[in-house]
Structures are given as C-alpha cells and as structure tokens.
PDB file of N, CA and C in Angstrom:
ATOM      1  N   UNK Z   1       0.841  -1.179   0.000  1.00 61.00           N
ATOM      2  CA  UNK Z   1       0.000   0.000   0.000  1.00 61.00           C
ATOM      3  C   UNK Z   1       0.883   1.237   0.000  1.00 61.00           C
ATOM      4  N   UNK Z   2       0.478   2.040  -1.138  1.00 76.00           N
ATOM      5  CA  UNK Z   2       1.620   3.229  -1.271  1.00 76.00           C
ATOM      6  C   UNK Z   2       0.867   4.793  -0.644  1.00 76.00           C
ATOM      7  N   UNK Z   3       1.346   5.064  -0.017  1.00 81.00           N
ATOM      8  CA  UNK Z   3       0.864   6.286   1.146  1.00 81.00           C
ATOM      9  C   UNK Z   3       0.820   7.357  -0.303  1.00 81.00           C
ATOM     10  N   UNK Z   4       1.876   7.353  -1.213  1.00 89.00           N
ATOM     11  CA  UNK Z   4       1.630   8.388  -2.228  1.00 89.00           C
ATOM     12  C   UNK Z   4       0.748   8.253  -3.503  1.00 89.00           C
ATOM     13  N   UNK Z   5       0.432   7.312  -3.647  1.00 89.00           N
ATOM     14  CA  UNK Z   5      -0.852   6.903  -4.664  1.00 89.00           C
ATOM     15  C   UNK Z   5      -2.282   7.862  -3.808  1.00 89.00           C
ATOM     16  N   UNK Z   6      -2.206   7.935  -2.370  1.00 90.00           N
ATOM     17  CA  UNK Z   6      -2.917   8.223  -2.462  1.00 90.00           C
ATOM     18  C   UNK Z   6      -3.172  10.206  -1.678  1.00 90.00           C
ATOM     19  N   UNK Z   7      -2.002  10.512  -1.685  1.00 93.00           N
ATOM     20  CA  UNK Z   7      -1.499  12.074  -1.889  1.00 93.00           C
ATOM     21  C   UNK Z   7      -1.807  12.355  -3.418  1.00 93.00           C
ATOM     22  N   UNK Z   8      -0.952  11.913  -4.241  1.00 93.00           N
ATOM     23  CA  UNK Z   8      -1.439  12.117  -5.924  1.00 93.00           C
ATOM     24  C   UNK Z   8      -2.710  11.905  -6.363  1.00 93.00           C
ATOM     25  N   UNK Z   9      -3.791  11.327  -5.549  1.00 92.00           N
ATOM     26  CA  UNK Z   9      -5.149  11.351  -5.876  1.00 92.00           C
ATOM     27  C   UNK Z   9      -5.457  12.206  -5.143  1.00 92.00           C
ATOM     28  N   UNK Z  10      -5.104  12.770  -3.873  1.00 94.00           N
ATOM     29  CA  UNK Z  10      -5.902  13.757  -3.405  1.00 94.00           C
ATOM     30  C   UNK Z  10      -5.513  15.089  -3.946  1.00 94.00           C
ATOM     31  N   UNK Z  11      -4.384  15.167  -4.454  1.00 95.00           N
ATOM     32  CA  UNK Z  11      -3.803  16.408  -5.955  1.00 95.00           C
ATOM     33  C   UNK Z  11      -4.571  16.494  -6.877  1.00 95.00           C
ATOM     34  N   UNK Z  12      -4.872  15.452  -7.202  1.00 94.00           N
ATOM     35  CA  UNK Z  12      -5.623  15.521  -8.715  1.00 94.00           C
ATOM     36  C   UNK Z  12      -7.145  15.802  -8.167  1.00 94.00           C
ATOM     37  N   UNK Z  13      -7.737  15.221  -7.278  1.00 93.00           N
ATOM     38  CA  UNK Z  13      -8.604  15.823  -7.022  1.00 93.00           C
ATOM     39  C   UNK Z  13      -9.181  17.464  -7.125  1.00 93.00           C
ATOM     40  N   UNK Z  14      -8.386  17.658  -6.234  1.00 93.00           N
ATOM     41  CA  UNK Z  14      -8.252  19.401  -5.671  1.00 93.00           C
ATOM     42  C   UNK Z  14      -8.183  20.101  -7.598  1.00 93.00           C
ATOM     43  N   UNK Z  15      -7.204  19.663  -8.148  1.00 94.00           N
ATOM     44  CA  UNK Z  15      -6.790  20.306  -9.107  1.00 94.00           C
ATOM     45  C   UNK Z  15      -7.719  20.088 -10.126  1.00 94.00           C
ATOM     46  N   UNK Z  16      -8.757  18.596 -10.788  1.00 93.00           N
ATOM     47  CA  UNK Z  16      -9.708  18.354 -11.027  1.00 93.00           C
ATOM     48  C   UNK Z  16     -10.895  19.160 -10.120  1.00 93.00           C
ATOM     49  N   UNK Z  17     -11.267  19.387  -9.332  1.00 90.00           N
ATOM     50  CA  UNK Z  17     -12.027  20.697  -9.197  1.00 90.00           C
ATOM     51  C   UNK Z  17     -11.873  21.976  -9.293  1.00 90.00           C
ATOM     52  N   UNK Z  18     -10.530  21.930  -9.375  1.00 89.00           N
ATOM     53  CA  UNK Z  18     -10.560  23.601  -9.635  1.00 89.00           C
ATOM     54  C   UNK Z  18     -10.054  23.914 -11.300  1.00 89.00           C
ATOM     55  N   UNK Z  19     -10.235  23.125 -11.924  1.00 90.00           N
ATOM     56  CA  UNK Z  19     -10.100  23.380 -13.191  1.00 90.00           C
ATOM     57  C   UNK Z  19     -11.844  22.868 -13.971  1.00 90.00           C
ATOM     58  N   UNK Z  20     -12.496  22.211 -12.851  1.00 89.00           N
ATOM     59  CA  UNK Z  20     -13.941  22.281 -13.075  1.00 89.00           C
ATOM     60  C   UNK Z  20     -14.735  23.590 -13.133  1.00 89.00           C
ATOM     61  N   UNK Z  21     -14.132  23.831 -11.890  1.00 85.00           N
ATOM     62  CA  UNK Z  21     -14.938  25.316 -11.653  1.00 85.00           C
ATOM     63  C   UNK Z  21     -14.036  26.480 -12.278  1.00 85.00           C
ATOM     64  N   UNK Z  22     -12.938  26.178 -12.980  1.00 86.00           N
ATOM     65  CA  UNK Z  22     -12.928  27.171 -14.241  1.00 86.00           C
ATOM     66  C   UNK Z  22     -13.592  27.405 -15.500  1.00 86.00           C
ATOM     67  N   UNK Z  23     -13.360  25.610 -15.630  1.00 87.00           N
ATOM     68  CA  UNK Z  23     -14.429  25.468 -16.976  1.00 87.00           C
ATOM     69  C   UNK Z  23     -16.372  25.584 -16.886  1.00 87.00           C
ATOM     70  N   UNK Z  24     -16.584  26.068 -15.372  1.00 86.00           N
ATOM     71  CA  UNK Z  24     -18.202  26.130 -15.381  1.00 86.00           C
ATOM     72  C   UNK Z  24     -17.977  27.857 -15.079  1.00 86.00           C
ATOM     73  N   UNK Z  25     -17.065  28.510 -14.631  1.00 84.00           N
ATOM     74  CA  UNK Z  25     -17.130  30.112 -14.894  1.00 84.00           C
ATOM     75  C   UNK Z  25     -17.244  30.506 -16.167  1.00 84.00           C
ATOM     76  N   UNK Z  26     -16.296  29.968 -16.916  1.00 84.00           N
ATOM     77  CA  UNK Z  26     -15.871  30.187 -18.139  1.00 84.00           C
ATOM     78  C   UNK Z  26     -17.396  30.396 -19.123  1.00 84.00           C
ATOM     79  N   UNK Z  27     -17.883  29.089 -18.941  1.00 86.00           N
ATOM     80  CA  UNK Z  27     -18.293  28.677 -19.929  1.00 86.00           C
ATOM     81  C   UNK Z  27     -19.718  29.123 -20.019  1.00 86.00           C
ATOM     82  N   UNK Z  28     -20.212  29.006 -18.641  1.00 85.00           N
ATOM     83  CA  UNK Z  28     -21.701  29.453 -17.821  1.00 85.00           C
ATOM     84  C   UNK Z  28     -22.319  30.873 -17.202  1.00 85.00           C
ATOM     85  N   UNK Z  29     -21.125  31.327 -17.328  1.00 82.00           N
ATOM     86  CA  UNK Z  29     -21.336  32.804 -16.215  1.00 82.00           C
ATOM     87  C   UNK Z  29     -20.781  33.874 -16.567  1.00 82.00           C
ATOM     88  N   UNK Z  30     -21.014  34.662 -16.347  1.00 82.00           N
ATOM     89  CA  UNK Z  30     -20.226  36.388 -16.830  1.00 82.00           C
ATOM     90  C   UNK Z  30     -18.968  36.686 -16.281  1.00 82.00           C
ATOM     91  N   UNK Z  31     -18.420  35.333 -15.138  1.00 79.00           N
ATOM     92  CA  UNK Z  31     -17.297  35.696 -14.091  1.00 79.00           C
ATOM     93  C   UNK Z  31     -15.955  35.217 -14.503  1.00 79.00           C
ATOM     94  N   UNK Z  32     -15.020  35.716 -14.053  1.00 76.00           N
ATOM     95  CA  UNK Z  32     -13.512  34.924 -14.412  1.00 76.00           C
ATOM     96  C   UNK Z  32     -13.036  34.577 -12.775  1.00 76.00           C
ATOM     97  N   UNK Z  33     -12.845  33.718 -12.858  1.00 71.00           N
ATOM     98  CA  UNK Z  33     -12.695  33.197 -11.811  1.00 71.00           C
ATOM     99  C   UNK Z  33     -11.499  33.996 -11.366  1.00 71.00           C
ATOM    100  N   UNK Z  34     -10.515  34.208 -11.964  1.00 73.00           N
ATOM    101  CA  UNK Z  34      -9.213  34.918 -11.407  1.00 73.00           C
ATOM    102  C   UNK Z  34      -9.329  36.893 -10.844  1.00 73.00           C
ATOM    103  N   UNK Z  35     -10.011  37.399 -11.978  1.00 77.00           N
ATOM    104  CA  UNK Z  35     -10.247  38.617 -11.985  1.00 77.00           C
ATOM    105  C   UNK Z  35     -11.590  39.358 -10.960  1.00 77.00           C
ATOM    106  N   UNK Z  36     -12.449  38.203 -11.055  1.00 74.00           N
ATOM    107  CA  UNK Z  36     -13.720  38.541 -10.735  1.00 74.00           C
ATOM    108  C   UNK Z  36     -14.074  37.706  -8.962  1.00 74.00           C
ATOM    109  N   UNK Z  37     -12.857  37.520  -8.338  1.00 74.00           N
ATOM    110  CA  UNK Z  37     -13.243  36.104  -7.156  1.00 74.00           C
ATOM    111  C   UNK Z  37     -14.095  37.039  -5.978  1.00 74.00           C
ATOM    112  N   UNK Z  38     -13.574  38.122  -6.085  1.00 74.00           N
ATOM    113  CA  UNK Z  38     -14.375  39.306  -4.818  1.00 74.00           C
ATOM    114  C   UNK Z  38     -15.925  39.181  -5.143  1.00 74.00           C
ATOM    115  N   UNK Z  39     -16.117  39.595  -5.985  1.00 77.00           N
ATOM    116  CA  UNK Z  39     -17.626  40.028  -6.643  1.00 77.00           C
ATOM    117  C   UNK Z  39     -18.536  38.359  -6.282  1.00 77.00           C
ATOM    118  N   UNK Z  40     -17.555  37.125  -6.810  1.00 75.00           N
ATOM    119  CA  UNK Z  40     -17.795  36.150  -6.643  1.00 75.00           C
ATOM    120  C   UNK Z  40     -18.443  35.602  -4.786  1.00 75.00           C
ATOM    121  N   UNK Z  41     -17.378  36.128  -4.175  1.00 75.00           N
ATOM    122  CA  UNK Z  41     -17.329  36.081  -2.278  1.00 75.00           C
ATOM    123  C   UNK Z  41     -18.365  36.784  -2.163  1.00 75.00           C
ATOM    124  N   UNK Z  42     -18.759  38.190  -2.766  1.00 75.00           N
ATOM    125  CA  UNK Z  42     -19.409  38.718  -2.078  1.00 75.00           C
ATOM    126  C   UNK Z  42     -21.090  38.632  -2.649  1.00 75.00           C
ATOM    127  N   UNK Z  43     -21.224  38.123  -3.672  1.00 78.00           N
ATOM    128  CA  UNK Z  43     -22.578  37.435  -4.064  1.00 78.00           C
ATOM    129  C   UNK Z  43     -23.001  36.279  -3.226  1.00 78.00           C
ATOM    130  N   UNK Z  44     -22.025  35.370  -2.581  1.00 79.00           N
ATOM    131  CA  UNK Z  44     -22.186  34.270  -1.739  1.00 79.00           C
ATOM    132  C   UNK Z  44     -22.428  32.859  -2.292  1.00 79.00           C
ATOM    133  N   UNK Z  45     -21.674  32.821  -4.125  1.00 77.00           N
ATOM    134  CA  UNK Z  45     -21.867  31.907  -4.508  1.00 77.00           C
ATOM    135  C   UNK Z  45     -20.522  31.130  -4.841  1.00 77.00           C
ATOM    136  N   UNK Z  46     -19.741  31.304  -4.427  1.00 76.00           N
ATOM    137  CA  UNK Z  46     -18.194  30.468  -4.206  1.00 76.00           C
ATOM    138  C   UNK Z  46     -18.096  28.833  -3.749  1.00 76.00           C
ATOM    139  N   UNK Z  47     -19.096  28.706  -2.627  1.00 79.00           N
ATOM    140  CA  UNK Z  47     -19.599  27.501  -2.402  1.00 79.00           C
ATOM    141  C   UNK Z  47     -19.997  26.497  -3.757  1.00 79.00           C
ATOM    142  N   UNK Z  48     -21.370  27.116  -4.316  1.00 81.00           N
ATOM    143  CA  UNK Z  48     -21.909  26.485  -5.304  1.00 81.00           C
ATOM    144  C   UNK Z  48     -21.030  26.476  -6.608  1.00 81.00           C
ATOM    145  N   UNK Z  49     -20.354  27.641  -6.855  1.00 81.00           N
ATOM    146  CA  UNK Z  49     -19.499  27.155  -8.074  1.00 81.00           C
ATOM    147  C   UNK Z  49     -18.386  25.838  -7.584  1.00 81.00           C
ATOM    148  N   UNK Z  50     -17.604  25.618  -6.260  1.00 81.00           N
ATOM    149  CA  UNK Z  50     -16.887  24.735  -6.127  1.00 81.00           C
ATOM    150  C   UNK Z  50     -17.674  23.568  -6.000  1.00 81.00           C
ATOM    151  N   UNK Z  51     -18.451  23.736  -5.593  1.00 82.00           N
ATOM    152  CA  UNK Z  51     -19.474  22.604  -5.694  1.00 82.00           C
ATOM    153  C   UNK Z  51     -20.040  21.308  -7.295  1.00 82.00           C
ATOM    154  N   UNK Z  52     -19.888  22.866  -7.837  1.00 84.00           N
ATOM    155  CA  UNK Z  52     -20.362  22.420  -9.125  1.00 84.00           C
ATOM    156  C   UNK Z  52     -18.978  22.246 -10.461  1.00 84.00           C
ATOM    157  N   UNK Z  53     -17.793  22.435  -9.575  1.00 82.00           N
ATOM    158  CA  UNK Z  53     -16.849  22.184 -10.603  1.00 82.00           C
ATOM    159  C   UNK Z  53     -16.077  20.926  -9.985  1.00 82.00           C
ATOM    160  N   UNK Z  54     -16.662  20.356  -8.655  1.00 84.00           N
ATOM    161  CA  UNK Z  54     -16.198  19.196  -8.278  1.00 84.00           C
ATOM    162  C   UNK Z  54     -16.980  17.939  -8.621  1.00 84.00           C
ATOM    163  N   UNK Z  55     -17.907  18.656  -9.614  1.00 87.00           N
ATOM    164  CA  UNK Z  55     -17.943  17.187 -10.704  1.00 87.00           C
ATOM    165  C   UNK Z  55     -17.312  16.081 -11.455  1.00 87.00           C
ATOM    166  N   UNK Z  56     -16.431  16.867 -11.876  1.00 89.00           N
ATOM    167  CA  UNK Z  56     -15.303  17.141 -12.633  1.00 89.00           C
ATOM    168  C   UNK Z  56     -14.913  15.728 -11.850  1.00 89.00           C
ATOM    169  N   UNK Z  57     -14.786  15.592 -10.429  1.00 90.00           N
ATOM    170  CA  UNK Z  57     -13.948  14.394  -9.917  1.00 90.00           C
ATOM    171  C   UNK Z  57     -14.397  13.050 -10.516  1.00 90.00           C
ATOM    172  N   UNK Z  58     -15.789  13.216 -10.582  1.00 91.00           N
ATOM    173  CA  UNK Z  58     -16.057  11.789 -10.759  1.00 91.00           C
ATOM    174  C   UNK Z  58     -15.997  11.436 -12.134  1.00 91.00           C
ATOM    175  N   UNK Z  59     -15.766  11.923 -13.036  1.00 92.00           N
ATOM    176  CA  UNK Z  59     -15.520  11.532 -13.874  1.00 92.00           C
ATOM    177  C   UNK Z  59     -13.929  10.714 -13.921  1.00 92.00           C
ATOM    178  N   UNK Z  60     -12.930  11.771 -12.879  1.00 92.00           N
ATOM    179  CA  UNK Z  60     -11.634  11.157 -12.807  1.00 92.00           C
ATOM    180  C   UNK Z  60     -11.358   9.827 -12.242  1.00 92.00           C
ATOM    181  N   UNK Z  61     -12.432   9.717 -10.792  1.00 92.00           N
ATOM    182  CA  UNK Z  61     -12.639   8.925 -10.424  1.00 92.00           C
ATOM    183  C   UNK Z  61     -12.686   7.285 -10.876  1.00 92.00           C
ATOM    184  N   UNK Z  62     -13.804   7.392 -11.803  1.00 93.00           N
ATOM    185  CA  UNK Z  62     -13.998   6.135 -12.469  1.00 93.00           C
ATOM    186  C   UNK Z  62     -12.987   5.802 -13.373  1.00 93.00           C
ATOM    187  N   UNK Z  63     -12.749   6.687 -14.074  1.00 93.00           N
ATOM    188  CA  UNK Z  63     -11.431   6.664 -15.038  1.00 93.00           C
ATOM    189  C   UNK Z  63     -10.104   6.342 -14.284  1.00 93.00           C
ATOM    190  N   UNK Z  64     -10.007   6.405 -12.820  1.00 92.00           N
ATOM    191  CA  UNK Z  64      -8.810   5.686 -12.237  1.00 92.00           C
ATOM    192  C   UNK Z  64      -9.320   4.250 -11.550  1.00 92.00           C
ATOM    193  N   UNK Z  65     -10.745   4.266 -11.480  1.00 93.00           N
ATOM    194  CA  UNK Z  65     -10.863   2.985 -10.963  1.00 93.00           C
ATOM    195  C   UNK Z  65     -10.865   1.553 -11.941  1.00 93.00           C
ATOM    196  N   UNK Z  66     -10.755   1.961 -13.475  1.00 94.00           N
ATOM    197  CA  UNK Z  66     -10.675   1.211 -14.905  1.00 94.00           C
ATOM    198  C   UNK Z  66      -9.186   1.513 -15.104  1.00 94.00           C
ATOM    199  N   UNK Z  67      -8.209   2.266 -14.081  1.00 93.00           N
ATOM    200  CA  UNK Z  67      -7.142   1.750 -14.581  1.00 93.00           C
ATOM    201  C   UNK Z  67      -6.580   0.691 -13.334  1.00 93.00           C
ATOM    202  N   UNK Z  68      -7.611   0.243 -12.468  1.00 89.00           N
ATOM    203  CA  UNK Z  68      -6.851  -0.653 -11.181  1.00 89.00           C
ATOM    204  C   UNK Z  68      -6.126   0.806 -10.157  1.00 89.00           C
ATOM    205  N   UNK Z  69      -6.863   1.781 -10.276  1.00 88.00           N
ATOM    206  CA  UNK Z  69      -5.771   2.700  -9.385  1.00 88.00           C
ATOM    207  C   UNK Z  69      -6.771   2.917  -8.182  1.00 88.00           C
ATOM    208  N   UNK Z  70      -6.784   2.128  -7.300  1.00 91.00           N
ATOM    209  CA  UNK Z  70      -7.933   2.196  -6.154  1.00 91.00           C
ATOM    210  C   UNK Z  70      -7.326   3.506  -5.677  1.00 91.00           C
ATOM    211  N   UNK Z  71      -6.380   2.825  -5.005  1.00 91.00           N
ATOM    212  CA  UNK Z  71      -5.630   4.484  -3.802  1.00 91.00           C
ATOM    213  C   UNK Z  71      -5.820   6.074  -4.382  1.00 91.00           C
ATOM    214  N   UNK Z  72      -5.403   5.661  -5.524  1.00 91.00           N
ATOM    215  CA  UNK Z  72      -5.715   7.237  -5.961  1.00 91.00           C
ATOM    216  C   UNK Z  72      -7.112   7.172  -5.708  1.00 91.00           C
ATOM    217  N   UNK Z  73      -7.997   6.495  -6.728  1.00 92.00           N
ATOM    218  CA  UNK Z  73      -9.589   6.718  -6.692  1.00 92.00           C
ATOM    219  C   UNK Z  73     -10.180   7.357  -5.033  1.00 92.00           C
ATOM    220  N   UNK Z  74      -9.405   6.558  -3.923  1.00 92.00           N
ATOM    221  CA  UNK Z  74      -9.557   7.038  -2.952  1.00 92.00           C
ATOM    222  C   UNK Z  74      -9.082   8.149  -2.186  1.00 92.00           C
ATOM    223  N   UNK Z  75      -8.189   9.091  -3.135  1.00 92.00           N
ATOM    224  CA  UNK Z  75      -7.321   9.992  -2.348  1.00 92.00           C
ATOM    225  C   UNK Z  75      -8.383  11.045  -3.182  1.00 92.00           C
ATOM    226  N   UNK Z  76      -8.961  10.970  -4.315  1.00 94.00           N
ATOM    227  CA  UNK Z  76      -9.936  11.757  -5.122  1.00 94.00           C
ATOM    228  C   UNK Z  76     -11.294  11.971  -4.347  1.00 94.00           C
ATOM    229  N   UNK Z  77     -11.759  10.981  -3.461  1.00 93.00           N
ATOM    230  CA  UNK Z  77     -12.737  10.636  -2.687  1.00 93.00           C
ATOM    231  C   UNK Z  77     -12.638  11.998  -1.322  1.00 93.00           C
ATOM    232  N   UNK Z  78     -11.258  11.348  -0.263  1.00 93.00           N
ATOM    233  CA  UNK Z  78     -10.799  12.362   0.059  1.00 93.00           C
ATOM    234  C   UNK Z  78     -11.021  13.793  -0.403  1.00 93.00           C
ATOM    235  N   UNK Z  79     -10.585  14.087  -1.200  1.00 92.00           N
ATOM    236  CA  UNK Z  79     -10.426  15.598  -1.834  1.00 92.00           C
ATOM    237  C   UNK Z  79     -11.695  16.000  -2.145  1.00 92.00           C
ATOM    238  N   UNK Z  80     -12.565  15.109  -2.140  1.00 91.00           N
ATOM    239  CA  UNK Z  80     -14.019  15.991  -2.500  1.00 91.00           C
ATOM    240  C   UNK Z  80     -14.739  15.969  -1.213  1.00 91.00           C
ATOM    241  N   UNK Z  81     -14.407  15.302  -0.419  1.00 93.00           N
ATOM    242  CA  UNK Z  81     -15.115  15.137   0.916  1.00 93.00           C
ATOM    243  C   UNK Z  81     -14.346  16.606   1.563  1.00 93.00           C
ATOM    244  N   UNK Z  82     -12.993  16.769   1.277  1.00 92.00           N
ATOM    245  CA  UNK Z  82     -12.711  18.187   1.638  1.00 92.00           C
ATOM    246  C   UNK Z  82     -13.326  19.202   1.412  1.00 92.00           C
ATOM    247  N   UNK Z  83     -13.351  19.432   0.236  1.00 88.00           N
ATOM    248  CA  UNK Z  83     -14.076  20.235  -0.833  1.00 88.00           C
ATOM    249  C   UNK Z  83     -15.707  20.695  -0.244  1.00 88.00           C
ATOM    250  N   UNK Z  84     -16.366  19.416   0.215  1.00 87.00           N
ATOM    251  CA  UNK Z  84     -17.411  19.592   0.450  1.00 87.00           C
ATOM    252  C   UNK Z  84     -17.854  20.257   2.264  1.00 87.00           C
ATOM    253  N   UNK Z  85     -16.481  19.757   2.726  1.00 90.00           N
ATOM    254  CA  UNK Z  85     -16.658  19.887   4.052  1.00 90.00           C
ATOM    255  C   UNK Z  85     -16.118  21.944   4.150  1.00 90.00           C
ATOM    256  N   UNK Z  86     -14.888  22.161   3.206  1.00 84.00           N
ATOM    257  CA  UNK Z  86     -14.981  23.573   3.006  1.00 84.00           C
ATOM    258  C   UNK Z  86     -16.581  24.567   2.510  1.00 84.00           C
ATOM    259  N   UNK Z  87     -17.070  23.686   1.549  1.00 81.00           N
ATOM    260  CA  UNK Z  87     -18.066  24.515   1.274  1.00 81.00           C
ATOM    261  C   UNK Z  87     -19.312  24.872   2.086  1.00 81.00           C
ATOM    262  N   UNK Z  88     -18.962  23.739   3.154  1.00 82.00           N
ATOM    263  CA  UNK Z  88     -20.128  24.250   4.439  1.00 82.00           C
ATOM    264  C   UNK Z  88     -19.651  25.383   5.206  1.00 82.00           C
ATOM    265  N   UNK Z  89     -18.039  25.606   5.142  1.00 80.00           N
ATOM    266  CA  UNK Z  89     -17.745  26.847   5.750  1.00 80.00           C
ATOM    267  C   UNK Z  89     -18.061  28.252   5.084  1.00 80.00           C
ATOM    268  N   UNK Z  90     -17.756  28.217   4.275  1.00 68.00           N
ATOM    269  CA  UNK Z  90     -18.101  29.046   3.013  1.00 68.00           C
ATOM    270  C   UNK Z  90     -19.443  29.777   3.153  1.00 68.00           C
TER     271      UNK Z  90
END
C-alpha cells in the first residue's frame, strides 16, 4: 500500500475541481474566476461554483478505478469530501 498513490489522488482531485470550476465560470457565467473572485465572495456563490466544478472528480474517479488505481480513486474521494466539508464553511 503506497501512502503516495494516495497524496497524488488527493492532488488531482483538488486540481480536477478547480479546473472544473474554471471550466463552469468560463463557460456558464459572466465571471472569471481569477479577476472577478471578490464580486464572486461577495454574491455568496463560491460555495456552489466549487461545488459544481467538483464534478469534474467523478468523472476522474472512475477513469482511475478502470485503470486498477484504487488508492488514488480514494485519495480523489478524500479531496471531494474536503471540498465539500470547506463549502459548508463558506
């Protein structure tokens, strides 16, 4: 059992959502995620966009569990359970 299979899934996670919730600013909304993150905080929807770009995981998810990569699959698991547990702070 490799302790870093499943650090590199909880990377890809994090980074698979936040390149989710670039591609749902981008693509969906009037906002840039980089330029626009204040306006973003202060509408009170930062939650729901991370929310909604941590879709994005499960798609990675399955796609590591068809390559035999459990640990990662589970370090991706991790990272959205973060994700989700931040967005209640939020």
């Amino acid at each position: 059992m490799k302790k870093t299979d499943l650090i590199i899934g909880f990377l890809i996670g994090i980074v698979s959502a936040l390149l989710g919730t670039f591609l749902f600013l981008t693509l969906f909304t009037k906002y840039n995620l980089f330029t626009d993150f204040q306006a973003i905080r202060a509408e009170q929807i930062l939650g729901k966009v991370i929310t909604l770009g941590a879709i994005l995981n499960i798609i990675v998810f399955f796609i590591l569990l068809q390559k035999k990569k459990e640990l990662m699959a589970r370090g991706i698991v991790l990272a959205t359970i973060t994700l989700a547990i931040l967005t209640m702070f939020l």
